[in-house]
Amino acid sequence: MSLYSLFVIALALSLDAFGVALCIGLNNGIKRGTKVLFASSFGFFQFLFSLVGAYAGFLFNTYIASVPEIIGGALIAIVGGMMLKEGLESKDECPLIKPGMFIVLGISVSIDAMVIGFTALDNISSNLVILQNTLFIGFITLLMSMTAFIIARYLKRITVVSKYADYIGGIILIIFGIKIMFF
């Protein structure tokens, strides 16, 4: 997988975390340490879930059956469609910020990373390359989350902005899934 393709995947996956981080950042009661905790959680779980997905995909392809590129591309496009569906659902309020919520939100924005790891990162034969790719995905998510918190300082009055992150991420994943299936 090229660095460009990996970057596009990482960027698309990180947009869920970006939207949630933007929403959290719009809350005036959130302190800097809490923002770092949320961003770190988002990056860690994106890394962990894409790593688990990559190894699960590798084991599935090795010992059960190979997942053809058309099925893998279709699954990625379906994840994109699910992100679009999430964007269409009402998100008028930010998630409640309670103790331990950074873990719950970190997991919830990272579930799609497992599917992407299973379908897009499973054909890599080197453990080091899988680790590097999944670390890259987690790092991009960390950067995007921190960027969202910085942007939120300036967008405190425009709460509708976080809604569009799901749309953009979903469209990118659908296009990438179609690219895998047909090109």
JSON list of C-alpha atoms in Angstrom, two decimals:
[
{"chain": "A", "resi": 1, "resn": "MET", "atom": "CA", "xyz": [0.00, 0.00, 0.00]},
{"chain": "A", "resi": 2, "resn": "SER", "atom": "CA", "xyz": [1.37, 3.39, -0.95]},
{"chain": "A", "resi": 3, "resn": "LEU", "atom": "CA", "xyz": [1.95, 6.13, 1.59]},
{"chain": "A", "resi": 4, "resn": "TYR", "atom": "CA", "xyz": [-0.66, 8.25, -0.18]},
{"chain": "A", "resi": 5, "resn": "SER", "atom": "CA", "xyz": [-3.32, 5.52, 0.12]},
{"chain": "A", "resi": 6, "resn": "LEU", "atom": "CA", "xyz": [-2.42, 4.96, 3.76]},
{"chain": "A", "resi": 7, "resn": "PHE", "atom": "CA", "xyz": [-2.65, 8.71, 4.43]},
{"chain": "A", "resi": 8, "resn": "VAL", "atom": "CA", "xyz": [-6.09, 8.92, 2.79]},
{"chain": "A", "resi": 9, "resn": "ILE", "atom": "CA", "xyz": [-7.31, 5.98, 4.88]},
{"chain": "A", "resi": 10, "resn": "ALA", "atom": "CA", "xyz": [-5.85, 7.47, 8.07]},
{"chain": "A", "resi": 11, "resn": "LEU", "atom": "CA", "xyz": [-7.38, 10.84, 7.30]},
{"chain": "A", "resi": 12, "resn": "ALA", "atom": "CA", "xyz": [-10.81, 9.36, 6.60]},
{"chain": "A", "resi": 13, "resn": "LEU", "atom": "CA", "xyz": [-10.71, 7.26, 9.76]},
{"chain": "A", "resi": 14, "resn": "SER", "atom": "CA", "xyz": [-9.60, 10.23, 11.86]},
{"chain": "A", "resi": 15, "resn": "LEU", "atom": "CA", "xyz": [-12.52, 12.41, 10.80]},
{"chain": "A", "resi": 16, "resn": "ASP", "atom": "CA", "xyz": [-14.86, 10.68, 13.27]},
{"chain": "A", "resi": 17, "resn": "ALA", "atom": "CA", "xyz": [-12.46, 11.55, 16.07]},
{"chain": "A", "resi": 18, "resn": "PHE", "atom": "CA", "xyz": [-12.06, 15.05, 14.58]},
{"chain": "A", "resi": 19, "resn": "GLY", "atom": "CA", "xyz": [-15.81, 15.63, 14.74]},
{"chain": "A", "resi": 20, "resn": "VAL", "atom": "CA", "xyz": [-16.10, 14.39, 18.31]},
{"chain": "A", "resi": 21, "resn": "ALA", "atom": "CA", "xyz": [-13.02, 16.38, 19.38]},
{"chain": "A", "resi": 22, "resn": "LEU", "atom": "CA", "xyz": [-14.43, 19.50, 17.75]},
{"chain": "A", "resi": 23, "resn": "CYS", "atom": "CA", "xyz": [-17.70, 19.00, 19.60]},
{"chain": "A", "resi": 24, "resn": "ILE", "atom": "CA", "xyz": [-15.91, 18.43, 22.91]},
{"chain": "A", "resi": 25, "resn": "GLY", "atom": "CA", "xyz": [-13.67, 21.44, 22.27]},
{"chain": "A", "resi": 26, "resn": "LEU", "atom": "CA", "xyz": [-16.72, 23.65, 21.84]},
{"chain": "A", "resi": 27, "resn": "ASN", "atom": "CA", "xyz": [-17.62, 22.96, 25.47]},
{"chain": "A", "resi": 28, "resn": "ASN", "atom": "CA", "xyz": [-16.26, 25.83, 27.59]},
{"chain": "A", "resi": 29, "resn": "GLY", "atom": "CA", "xyz": [-15.74, 23.63, 30.66]},
{"chain": "A", "resi": 30, "resn": "ILE", "atom": "CA", "xyz": [-13.09, 21.37, 29.12]},
{"chain": "A", "resi": 31, "resn": "LYS", "atom": "CA", "xyz": [-9.52, 21.89, 30.33]},
{"chain": "A", "resi": 32, "resn": "ARG", "atom": "CA", "xyz": [-6.33, 21.41, 28.32]},
{"chain": "A", "resi": 33, "resn": "GLY", "atom": "CA", "xyz": [-5.38, 18.17, 30.13]},
{"chain": "A", "resi": 34, "resn": "THR", "atom": "CA", "xyz": [-8.76, 16.65, 29.34]},
{"chain": "A", "resi": 35, "resn": "LYS", "atom": "CA", "xyz": [-8.36, 17.56, 25.68]},
{"chain": "A", "resi": 36, "resn": "VAL", "atom": "CA", "xyz": [-4.96, 15.86, 25.56]},
{"chain": "A", "resi": 37, "resn": "LEU", "atom": "CA", "xyz": [-6.47, 12.81, 27.25]},
{"chain": "A", "resi": 38, "resn": "PHE", "atom": "CA", "xyz": [-9.27, 12.61, 24.66]},
{"chain": "A", "resi": 39, "resn": "ALA", "atom": "CA", "xyz": [-6.90, 13.10, 21.71]},
{"chain": "A", "resi": 40, "resn": "SER", "atom": "CA", "xyz": [-4.52, 10.46, 23.07]},
{"chain": "A", "resi": 41, "resn": "SER", "atom": "CA", "xyz": [-7.40, 8.05, 23.58]},
{"chain": "A", "resi": 42, "resn": "PHE", "atom": "CA", "xyz": [-8.64, 8.59, 20.01]},
{"chain": "A", "resi": 43, "resn": "GLY", "atom": "CA", "xyz": [-5.15, 8.04, 18.55]},
{"chain": "A", "resi": 44, "resn": "PHE", "atom": "CA", "xyz": [-4.44, 4.99, 20.72]},
{"chain": "A", "resi": 45, "resn": "PHE", "atom": "CA", "xyz": [-7.70, 3.21, 19.93]},
{"chain": "A", "resi": 46, "resn": "GLN", "atom": "CA", "xyz": [-7.39, 3.96, 16.18]},
{"chain": "A", "resi": 47, "resn": "PHE", "atom": "CA", "xyz": [-3.92, 2.37, 16.33]},
{"chain": "A", "resi": 48, "resn": "LEU", "atom": "CA", "xyz": [-5.03, -0.59, 18.46]},
{"chain": "A", "resi": 49, "resn": "PHE", "atom": "CA", "xyz": [-8.16, -1.41, 16.48]},
{"chain": "A", "resi": 50, "resn": "SER", "atom": "CA", "xyz": [-6.48, -1.12, 13.09]},
{"chain": "A", "resi": 51, "resn": "LEU", "atom": "CA", "xyz": [-3.67, -3.37, 14.40]},
{"chain": "A", "resi": 52, "resn": "VAL", "atom": "CA", "xyz": [-6.13, -5.96, 15.70]},
{"chain": "A", "resi": 53, "resn": "GLY", "atom": "CA", "xyz": [-8.09, -5.76, 12.44]},
{"chain": "A", "resi": 54, "resn": "ALA", "atom": "CA", "xyz": [-4.94, -6.20, 10.34]},
{"chain": "A", "resi": 55, "resn": "TYR", "atom": "CA", "xyz": [-3.88, -9.31, 12.23]},
{"chain": "A", "resi": 56, "resn": "ALA", "atom": "CA", "xyz": [-7.41, -10.72, 12.25]},
{"chain": "A", "resi": 57, "resn": "GLY", "atom": "CA", "xyz": [-7.60, -10.15, 8.49]},
{"chain": "A", "resi": 58, "resn": "PHE", "atom": "CA", "xyz": [-4.22, -11.80, 8.00]},
{"chain": "A", "resi": 59, "resn": "LEU", "atom": "CA", "xyz": [-5.24, -14.84, 10.04]},
{"chain": "A", "resi": 60, "resn": "PHE", "atom": "CA", "xyz": [-8.60, -15.04, 8.28]},
{"chain": "A", "resi": 61, "resn": "ASN", "atom": "CA", "xyz": [-6.99, -14.90, 4.82]},
{"chain": "A", "resi": 62, "resn": "THR", "atom": "CA", "xyz": [-4.27, -17.37, 5.78]},
{"chain": "A", "resi": 63, "resn": "TYR", "atom": "CA", "xyz": [-6.29, -20.02, 7.58]},
{"chain": "A", "resi": 64, "resn": "ILE", "atom": "CA", "xyz": [-9.91, -19.65, 6.48]},
{"chain": "A", "resi": 65, "resn": "ALA", "atom": "CA", "xyz": [-10.35, -18.02, 3.09]},
{"chain": "A", "resi": 66, "resn": "SER", "atom": "CA", "xyz": [-8.86, -15.19, 1.12]},
{"chain": "A", "resi": 67, "resn": "VAL", "atom": "CA", "xyz": [-11.00, -12.07, 0.99]},
{"chain": "A", "resi": 68, "resn": "PRO", "atom": "CA", "xyz": [-11.01, -10.91, -2.62]},
{"chain": "A", "resi": 69, "resn": "GLU", "atom": "CA", "xyz": [-10.36, -7.25, -3.34]},
{"chain": "A", "resi": 70, "resn": "ILE", "atom": "CA", "xyz": [-13.97, -6.72, -4.42]},
{"chain": "A", "resi": 71, "resn": "ILE", "atom": "CA", "xyz": [-15.27, -7.89, -1.04]},
{"chain": "A", "resi": 72, "resn": "GLY", "atom": "CA", "xyz": [-12.65, -5.83, 0.80]},
{"chain": "A", "resi": 73, "resn": "GLY", "atom": "CA", "xyz": [-13.48, -2.73, -1.24]},
{"chain": "A", "resi": 74, "resn": "ALA", "atom": "CA", "xyz": [-17.19, -3.28, -0.68]},
{"chain": "A", "resi": 75, "resn": "LEU", "atom": "CA", "xyz": [-16.65, -3.54, 3.08]},
{"chain": "A", "resi": 76, "resn": "ILE", "atom": "CA", "xyz": [-14.68, -0.28, 3.10]},
{"chain": "A", "resi": 77, "resn": "ALA", "atom": "CA", "xyz": [-17.44, 1.40, 1.08]},
{"chain": "A", "resi": 78, "resn": "ILE", "atom": "CA", "xyz": [-20.03, 0.03, 3.53]},
{"chain": "A", "resi": 79, "resn": "VAL", "atom": "CA", "xyz": [-18.09, 1.54, 6.45]},
{"chain": "A", "resi": 80, "resn": "GLY", "atom": "CA", "xyz": [-18.15, 4.84, 4.52]},
{"chain": "A", "resi": 81, "resn": "GLY", "atom": "CA", "xyz": [-21.90, 4.50, 4.08]},
{"chain": "A", "resi": 82, "resn": "MET", "atom": "CA", "xyz": [-22.28, 3.85, 7.80]},
{"chain": "A", "resi": 83, "resn": "MET", "atom": "CA", "xyz": [-20.32, 7.03, 8.52]},
{"chain": "A", "resi": 84, "resn": "LEU", "atom": "CA", "xyz": [-22.67, 8.95, 6.21]},
{"chain": "A", "resi": 85, "resn": "LYS", "atom": "CA", "xyz": [-25.64, 7.42, 8.05]},
{"chain": "A", "resi": 86, "resn": "GLU", "atom": "CA", "xyz": [-24.18, 8.53, 11.39]},
{"chain": "A", "resi": 87, "resn": "GLY", "atom": "CA", "xyz": [-23.85, 12.03, 9.97]},
{"chain": "A", "resi": 88, "resn": "LEU", "atom": "CA", "xyz": [-27.53, 12.04, 9.00]},
{"chain": "A", "resi": 89, "resn": "GLU", "atom": "CA", "xyz": [-28.62, 11.10, 12.51]},
{"chain": "A", "resi": 90, "resn": "SER", "atom": "CA", "xyz": [-29.32, 13.94, 14.89]},
{"chain": "A", "resi": 91, "resn": "LYS", "atom": "CA", "xyz": [-26.19, 15.11, 16.69]},
{"chain": "A", "resi": 92, "resn": "ASP", "atom": "CA", "xyz": [-27.44, 18.29, 18.25]},
{"chain": "A", "resi": 93, "resn": "GLU", "atom": "CA", "xyz": [-25.57, 17.85, 21.50]},
{"chain": "A", "resi": 94, "resn": "CYS", "atom": "CA", "xyz": [-21.98, 17.04, 22.33]},
{"chain": "A", "resi": 95, "resn": "PRO", "atom": "CA", "xyz": [-21.27, 13.78, 24.14]},
{"chain": "A", "resi": 96, "resn": "LEU", "atom": "CA", "xyz": [-21.49, 14.10, 27.89]},
{"chain": "A", "resi": 97, "resn": "ILE", "atom": "CA", "xyz": [-18.08, 14.52, 29.45]},
{"chain": "A", "resi": 98, "resn": "LYS", "atom": "CA", "xyz": [-17.88, 12.22, 32.45]},
{"chain": "A", "resi": 99, "resn": "PRO", "atom": "CA", "xyz": [-14.98, 10.32, 34.03]},
{"chain": "A", "resi": 100, "resn": "GLY", "atom": "CA", "xyz": [-14.00, 7.40, 31.81]},
{"chain": "A", "resi": 101, "resn": "MET", "atom": "CA", "xyz": [-15.85, 8.83, 28.83]},
{"chain": "A", "resi": 102, "resn": "PHE", "atom": "CA", "xyz": [-12.55, 9.24, 26.96]},
{"chain": "A", "resi": 103, "resn": "ILE", "atom": "CA", "xyz": [-12.30, 5.44, 26.79]},
{"chain": "A", "resi": 104, "resn": "VAL", "atom": "CA", "xyz": [-15.87, 4.97, 25.58]},
{"chain": "A", "resi": 105, "resn": "LEU", "atom": "CA", "xyz": [-15.54, 7.71, 22.96]},
{"chain": "A", "resi": 106, "resn": "GLY", "atom": "CA", "xyz": [-12.08, 6.46, 21.94]},
{"chain": "A", "resi": 107, "resn": "ILE", "atom": "CA", "xyz": [-13.52, 3.02, 21.26]},
{"chain": "A", "resi": 108, "resn": "SER", "atom": "CA", "xyz": [-16.64, 4.32, 19.55]},
{"chain": "A", "resi": 109, "resn": "VAL", "atom": "CA", "xyz": [-14.77, 6.48, 17.03]},
{"chain": "A", "resi": 110, "resn": "SER", "atom": "CA", "xyz": [-12.33, 3.64, 16.31]},
{"chain": "A", "resi": 111, "resn": "ILE", "atom": "CA", "xyz": [-14.58, 0.66, 15.52]},
{"chain": "A", "resi": 112, "resn": "ASP", "atom": "CA", "xyz": [-14.34, 1.40, 11.79]},
{"chain": "A", "resi": 113, "resn": "ALA", "atom": "CA", "xyz": [-10.53, 1.20, 12.06]},
{"chain": "A", "resi": 114, "resn": "MET", "atom": "CA", "xyz": [-10.83, -2.51, 12.83]},
{"chain": "A", "resi": 115, "resn": "VAL", "atom": "CA", "xyz": [-12.81, -3.11, 9.65]},
{"chain": "A", "resi": 116, "resn": "ILE", "atom": "CA", "xyz": [-10.30, -1.10, 7.60]},
{"chain": "A", "resi": 117, "resn": "GLY", "atom": "CA", "xyz": [-7.44, -2.99, 9.21]},
{"chain": "A", "resi": 118, "resn": "PHE", "atom": "CA", "xyz": [-9.16, -6.28, 8.40]},
{"chain": "A", "resi": 119, "resn": "THR", "atom": "CA", "xyz": [-9.73, -5.40, 4.74]},
{"chain": "A", "resi": 120, "resn": "ALA", "atom": "CA", "xyz": [-6.99, -2.96, 3.71]},
{"chain": "A", "resi": 121, "resn": "LEU", "atom": "CA", "xyz": [-4.01, -3.85, 5.90]},
{"chain": "A", "resi": 122, "resn": "ASP", "atom": "CA", "xyz": [-4.37, -7.64, 5.95]},
{"chain": "A", "resi": 123, "resn": "ASN", "atom": "CA", "xyz": [-2.24, -8.37, 2.87]},
{"chain": "A", "resi": 124, "resn": "ILE", "atom": "CA", "xyz": [0.96, -6.95, 4.34]},
{"chain": "A", "resi": 125, "resn": "SER", "atom": "CA", "xyz": [3.38, -9.76, 5.09]},
{"chain": "A", "resi": 126, "resn": "SER", "atom": "CA", "xyz": [5.77, -7.95, 7.44]},
{"chain": "A", "resi": 127, "resn": "ASN", "atom": "CA", "xyz": [4.86, -7.44, 11.08]},
{"chain": "A", "resi": 128, "resn": "LEU", "atom": "CA", "xyz": [7.02, -4.31, 11.15]},
{"chain": "A", "resi": 129, "resn": "VAL", "atom": "CA", "xyz": [5.14, -2.77, 8.21]},
{"chain": "A", "resi": 130, "resn": "ILE", "atom": "CA", "xyz": [1.78, -3.55, 9.85]},
{"chain": "A", "resi": 131, "resn": "LEU", "atom": "CA", "xyz": [3.00, -1.92, 13.07]},
{"chain": "A", "resi": 132, "resn": "GLN", "atom": "CA", "xyz": [4.29, 1.13, 11.17]},
{"chain": "A", "resi": 133, "resn": "ASN", "atom": "CA", "xyz": [1.04, 1.53, 9.21]},
{"chain": "A", "resi": 134, "resn": "THR", "atom": "CA", "xyz": [-1.17, 1.22, 12.26]},
{"chain": "A", "resi": 135, "resn": "LEU", "atom": "CA", "xyz": [1.03, 3.61, 14.26]},
{"chain": "A", "resi": 136, "resn": "PHE", "atom": "CA", "xyz": [0.73, 6.05, 11.35]},
{"chain": "A", "resi": 137, "resn": "ILE", "atom": "CA", "xyz": [-3.08, 5.78, 11.49]},
{"chain": "A", "resi": 138, "resn": "GLY", "atom": "CA", "xyz": [-3.06, 6.42, 15.24]},
{"chain": "A", "resi": 139, "resn": "PHE", "atom": "CA", "xyz": [-0.66, 9.36, 14.87]},
{"chain": "A", "resi": 140, "resn": "ILE", "atom": "CA", "xyz": [-2.79, 11.00, 12.17]},
{"chain": "A", "resi": 141, "resn": "THR", "atom": "CA", "xyz": [-5.84, 10.59, 14.41]},
{"chain": "A", "resi": 142, "resn": "LEU", "atom": "CA", "xyz": [-3.96, 12.17, 17.31]},
{"chain": "A", "resi": 143, "resn": "LEU", "atom": "CA", "xyz": [-2.94, 15.12, 15.12]},
{"chain": "A", "resi": 144, "resn": "MET", "atom": "CA", "xyz": [-6.45, 15.56, 13.72]},
{"chain": "A", "resi": 145, "resn": "SER", "atom": "CA", "xyz": [-7.96, 15.47, 17.21]},
{"chain": "A", "resi": 146, "resn": "MET", "atom": "CA", "xyz": [-5.52, 18.07, 18.52]},
{"chain": "A", "resi": 147, "resn": "THR", "atom": "CA", "xyz": [-6.22, 20.19, 15.43]},
{"chain": "A", "resi": 148, "resn": "ALA", "atom": "CA", "xyz": [-9.95, 19.96, 16.18]},
{"chain": "A", "resi": 149, "resn": "PHE", "atom": "CA", "xyz": [-9.39, 21.20, 19.71]},
{"chain": "A", "resi": 150, "resn": "ILE", "atom": "CA", "xyz": [-7.36, 24.14, 18.39]},
{"chain": "A", "resi": 151, "resn": "ILE", "atom": "CA", "xyz": [-9.99, 24.98, 15.77]},
{"chain": "A", "resi": 152, "resn": "ALA", "atom": "CA", "xyz": [-12.76, 24.68, 18.39]},
{"chain": "A", "resi": 153, "resn": "ARG", "atom": "CA", "xyz": [-11.31, 27.66, 20.22]},
{"chain": "A", "resi": 154, "resn": "TYR", "atom": "CA", "xyz": [-12.22, 29.78, 17.23]},
{"chain": "A", "resi": 155, "resn": "LEU", "atom": "CA", "xyz": [-15.51, 28.12, 16.35]},
{"chain": "A", "resi": 156, "resn": "LYS", "atom": "CA", "xyz": [-17.17, 28.14, 19.75]},
{"chain": "A", "resi": 157, "resn": "ARG", "atom": "CA", "xyz": [-20.38, 29.61, 18.30]},
{"chain": "A", "resi": 158, "resn": "ILE", "atom": "CA", "xyz": [-20.72, 27.38, 15.20]},
{"chain": "A", "resi": 159, "resn": "THR", "atom": "CA", "xyz": [-21.72, 23.96, 16.58]},
{"chain": "A", "resi": 160, "resn": "VAL", "atom": "CA", "xyz": [-22.98, 22.60, 13.26]},
{"chain": "A", "resi": 161, "resn": "VAL", "atom": "CA", "xyz": [-19.39, 22.25, 11.97]},
{"chain": "A", "resi": 162, "resn": "SER", "atom": "CA", "xyz": [-18.74, 18.89, 13.68]},
{"chain": "A", "resi": 163, "resn": "LYS", "atom": "CA", "xyz": [-21.62, 17.27, 11.77]},
{"chain": "A", "resi": 164, "resn": "TYR", "atom": "CA", "xyz": [-19.81, 17.46, 8.42]},
{"chain": "A", "resi": 165, "resn": "ALA", "atom": "CA", "xyz": [-16.80, 15.38, 9.55]},
{"chain": "A", "resi": 166, "resn": "ASP", "atom": "CA", "xyz": [-18.87, 12.17, 9.25]},
{"chain": "A", "resi": 167, "resn": "TYR", "atom": "CA", "xyz": [-19.98, 13.11, 5.73]},
{"chain": "A", "resi": 168, "resn": "ILE", "atom": "CA", "xyz": [-16.45, 13.83, 4.53]},
{"chain": "A", "resi": 169, "resn": "GLY", "atom": "CA", "xyz": [-15.00, 10.68, 6.11]},
{"chain": "A", "resi": 170, "resn": "GLY", "atom": "CA", "xyz": [-17.83, 8.55, 4.71]},
{"chain": "A", "resi": 171, "resn": "ILE", "atom": "CA", "xyz": [-17.43, 9.92, 1.19]},
{"chain": "A", "resi": 172, "resn": "ILE", "atom": "CA", "xyz": [-13.65, 9.37, 1.28]},
{"chain": "A", "resi": 173, "resn": "LEU", "atom": "CA", "xyz": [-14.08, 5.75, 2.40]},
{"chain": "A", "resi": 174, "resn": "ILE", "atom": "CA", "xyz": [-16.74, 5.08, -0.24]},
{"chain": "A", "resi": 175, "resn": "ILE", "atom": "CA", "xyz": [-14.46, 6.45, -2.97]},
{"chain": "A", "resi": 176, "resn": "PHE", "atom": "CA", "xyz": [-11.51, 4.44, -1.62]},
{"chain": "A", "resi": 177, "resn": "GLY", "atom": "CA", "xyz": [-13.66, 1.28, -1.50]},
{"chain": "A", "resi": 178, "resn": "ILE", "atom": "CA", "xyz": [-14.72, 1.79, -5.12]},
{"chain": "A", "resi": 179, "resn": "LYS", "atom": "CA", "xyz": [-11.06, 2.35, -6.06]},
{"chain": "A", "resi": 180, "resn": "ILE", "atom": "CA", "xyz": [-10.08, -0.96, -4.44]},
{"chain": "A", "resi": 181, "resn": "MET", "atom": "CA", "xyz": [-12.91, -2.84, -6.15]},
{"chain": "A", "resi": 182, "resn": "PHE", "atom": "CA", "xyz": [-12.46, -1.56, -9.67]},
{"chain": "A", "resi": 183, "resn": "PHE", "atom": "CA", "xyz": [-8.98, -0.04, -10.09]}
]
